[in-house]
Tab-separated table of C-alpha atoms in Angstrom:
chain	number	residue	atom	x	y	z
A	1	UNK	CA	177.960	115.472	165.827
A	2	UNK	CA	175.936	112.696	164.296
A	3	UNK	CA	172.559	112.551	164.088
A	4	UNK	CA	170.965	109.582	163.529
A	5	UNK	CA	167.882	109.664	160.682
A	6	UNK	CA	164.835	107.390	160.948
A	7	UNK	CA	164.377	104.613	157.823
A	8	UNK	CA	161.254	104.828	155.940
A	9	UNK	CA	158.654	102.626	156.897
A	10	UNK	CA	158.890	99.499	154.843
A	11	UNK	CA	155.697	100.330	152.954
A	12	UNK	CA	157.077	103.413	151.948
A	13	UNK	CA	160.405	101.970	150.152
A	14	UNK	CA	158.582	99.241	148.345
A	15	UNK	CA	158.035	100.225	144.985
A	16	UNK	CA	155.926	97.126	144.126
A	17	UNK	CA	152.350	97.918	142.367
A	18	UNK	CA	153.354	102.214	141.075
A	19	UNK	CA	153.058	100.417	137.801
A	20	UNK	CA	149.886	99.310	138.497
A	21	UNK	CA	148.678	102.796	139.658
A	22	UNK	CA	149.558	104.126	136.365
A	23	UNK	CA	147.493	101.943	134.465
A	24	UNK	CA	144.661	103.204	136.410
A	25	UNK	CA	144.971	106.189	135.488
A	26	UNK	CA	145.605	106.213	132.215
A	27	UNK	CA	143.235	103.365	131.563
A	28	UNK	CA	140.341	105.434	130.886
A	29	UNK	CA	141.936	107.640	128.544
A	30	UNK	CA	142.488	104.833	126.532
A	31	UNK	CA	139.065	103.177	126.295
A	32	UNK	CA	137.518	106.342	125.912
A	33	UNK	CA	139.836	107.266	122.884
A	34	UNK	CA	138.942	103.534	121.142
A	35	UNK	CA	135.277	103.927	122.126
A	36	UNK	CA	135.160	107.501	120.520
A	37	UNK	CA	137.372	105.675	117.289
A	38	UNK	CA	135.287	103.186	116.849
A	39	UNK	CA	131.894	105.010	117.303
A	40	UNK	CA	133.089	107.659	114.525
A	41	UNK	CA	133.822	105.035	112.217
A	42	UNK	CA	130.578	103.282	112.229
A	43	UNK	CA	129.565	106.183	111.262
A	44	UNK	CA	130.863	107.483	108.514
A	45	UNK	CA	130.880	103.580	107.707
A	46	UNK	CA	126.868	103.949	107.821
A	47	UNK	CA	126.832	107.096	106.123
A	48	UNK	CA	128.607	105.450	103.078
A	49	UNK	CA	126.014	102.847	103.059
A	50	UNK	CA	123.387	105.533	103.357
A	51	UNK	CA	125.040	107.437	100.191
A	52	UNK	CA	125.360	104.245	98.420
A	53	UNK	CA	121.884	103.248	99.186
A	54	UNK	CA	120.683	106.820	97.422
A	55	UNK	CA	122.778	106.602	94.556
A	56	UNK	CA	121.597	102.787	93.247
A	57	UNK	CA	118.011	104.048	93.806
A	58	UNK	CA	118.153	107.056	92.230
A	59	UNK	CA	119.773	105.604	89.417
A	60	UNK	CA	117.067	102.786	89.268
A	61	UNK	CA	114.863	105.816	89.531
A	62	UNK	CA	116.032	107.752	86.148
A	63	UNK	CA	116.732	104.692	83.934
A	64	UNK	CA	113.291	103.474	84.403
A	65	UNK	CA	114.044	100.251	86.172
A	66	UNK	CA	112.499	101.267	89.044
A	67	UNK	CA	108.437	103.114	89.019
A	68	UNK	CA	109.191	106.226	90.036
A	69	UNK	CA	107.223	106.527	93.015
A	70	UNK	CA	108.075	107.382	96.927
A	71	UNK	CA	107.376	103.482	97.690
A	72	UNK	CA	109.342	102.254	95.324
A	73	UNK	CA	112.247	104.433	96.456
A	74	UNK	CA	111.628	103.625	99.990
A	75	UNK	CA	111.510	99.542	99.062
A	76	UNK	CA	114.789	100.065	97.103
A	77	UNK	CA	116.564	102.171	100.197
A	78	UNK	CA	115.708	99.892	102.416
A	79	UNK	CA	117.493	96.423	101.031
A	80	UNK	CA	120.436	98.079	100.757
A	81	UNK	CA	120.454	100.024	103.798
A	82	UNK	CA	121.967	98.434	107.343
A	83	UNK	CA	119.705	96.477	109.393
A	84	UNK	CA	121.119	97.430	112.640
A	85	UNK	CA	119.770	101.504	112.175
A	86	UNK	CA	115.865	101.497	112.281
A	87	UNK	CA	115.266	105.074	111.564
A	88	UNK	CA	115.526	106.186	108.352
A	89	UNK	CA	113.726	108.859	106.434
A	90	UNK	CA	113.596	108.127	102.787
A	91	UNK	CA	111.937	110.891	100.570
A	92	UNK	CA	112.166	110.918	96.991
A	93	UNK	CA	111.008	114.154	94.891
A	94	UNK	CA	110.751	114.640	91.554
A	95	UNK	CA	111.821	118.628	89.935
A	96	UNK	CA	112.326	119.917	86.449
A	97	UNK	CA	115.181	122.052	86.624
A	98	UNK	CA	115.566	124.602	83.167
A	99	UNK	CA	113.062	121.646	81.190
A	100	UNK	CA	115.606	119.243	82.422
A	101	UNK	CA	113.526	116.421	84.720
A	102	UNK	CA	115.825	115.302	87.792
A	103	UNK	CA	115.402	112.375	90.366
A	104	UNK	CA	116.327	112.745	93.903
A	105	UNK	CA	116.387	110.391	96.900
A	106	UNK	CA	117.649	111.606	100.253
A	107	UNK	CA	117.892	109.334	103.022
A	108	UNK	CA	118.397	110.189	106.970
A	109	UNK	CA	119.025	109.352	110.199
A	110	UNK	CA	119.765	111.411	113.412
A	111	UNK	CA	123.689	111.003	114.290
A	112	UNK	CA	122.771	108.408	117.529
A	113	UNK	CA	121.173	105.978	115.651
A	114	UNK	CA	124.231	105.884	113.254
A	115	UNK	CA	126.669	104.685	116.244
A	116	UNK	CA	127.087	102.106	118.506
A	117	UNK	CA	127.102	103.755	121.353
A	118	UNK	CA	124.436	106.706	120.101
A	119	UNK	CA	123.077	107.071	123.423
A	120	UNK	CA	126.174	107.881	125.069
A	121	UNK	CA	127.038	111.032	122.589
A	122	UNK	CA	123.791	111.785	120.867
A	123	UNK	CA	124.349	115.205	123.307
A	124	UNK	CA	127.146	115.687	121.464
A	125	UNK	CA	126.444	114.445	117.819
A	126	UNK	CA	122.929	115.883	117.755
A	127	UNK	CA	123.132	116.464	114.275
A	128	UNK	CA	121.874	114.402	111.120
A	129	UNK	CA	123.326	112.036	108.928
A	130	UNK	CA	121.935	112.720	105.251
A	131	UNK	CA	122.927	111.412	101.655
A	132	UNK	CA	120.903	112.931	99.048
A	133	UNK	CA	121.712	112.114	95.411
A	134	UNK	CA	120.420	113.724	92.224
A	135	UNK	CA	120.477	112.235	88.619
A	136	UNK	CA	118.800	113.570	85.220
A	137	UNK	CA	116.006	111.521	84.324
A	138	UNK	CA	116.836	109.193	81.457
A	139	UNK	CA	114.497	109.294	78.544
A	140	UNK	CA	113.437	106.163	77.353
C-alpha cells in the first residue's frame, strides 16, 4: 500500500535568510564583549596616566622643583592628567616616617568616570581608581 506524503510548504524548504537569523543572535554577544574590551582598557589606560601623573609630581615634590604645597601638587596633577575625566581628587600629604621626611600624592577618580561608557557599568565598577606614590624627600 502506498501512501502518499504531503510536500512542505515552499516556505518551509527554503533555507534562504537562517544565516541571517544567526547573526541576530549572536550579534549582541559580540558588541557587548568589544564594548566591555574597550571600556576596561580605557581604564586601566587612565589609571596609568593617573599613576604617571602621581609619580612626576611627587618627584617634583621631593627634589624641590616643585613648592611643596597641596596647590602646587594639584596644578602639577592636573597638566598631565586626561582631559576627558573631570573628577579627580588630588591630595598631597606630607609624613616623617622613623626621621625620614616622605612626599605623597594620591590621585582619584570613581571607576565611571574612568570609562567610556561609565554610566552603563558604574553599578558594576562602583569602585575607585587610585594611584598614590611615595618618595623620600630630597635634601637640598
Amino acid at each position: 500500500m502506498w501512501t502518499h506524503q504531503p510536500e512542505a510548504p515552499r516556505f518551509l524548504r527554503d533555507d534562504r535568510g537562517s544565516l541571517s537569523i544567526e547573526f541576530v543572535l549572536w550579534l549582541p554577544v559580540f558588541v557587548a564583549f568589544l564594548v566591555i574590551t574597550s571600556d576596561t582598557s580605557f581604564a586601566f589606560m587612565t589609571h596609568t596616566r593617573m599613576w604617571n601623573a602621581a609619580r612626576e609630581c611627587t618627584r617634583n615634590i621631593a627634589v624641590g622643583a616643585t613648592p611643596a604645597s597641596t596647590a602646587a601638587a594639584e596644578n602639577c596633577a592636573s597638566a598631565l592628567l586626561p582631559g576627558n575625566v573631570q573628577n579627580w581628587a588630588i591630595n598631597y600629604s606630607e609624613q616623617s616616617l622613623g626621621g625620614v621626611d616622605t612626599v605623597t600624592v594620591s590621585i582619584r577618580t570613581t571607576g565611571g568616570d574612568a570609562m567610556i561608557f561609565g554610566g552603563l557599568f558604574e553599578e558594576f565598577t562602583g569602585a575607585d581608581l587610585v594611584a598614590s606614590v611615595t618618595m623620600r624627600k630630597e635634601t637640598i
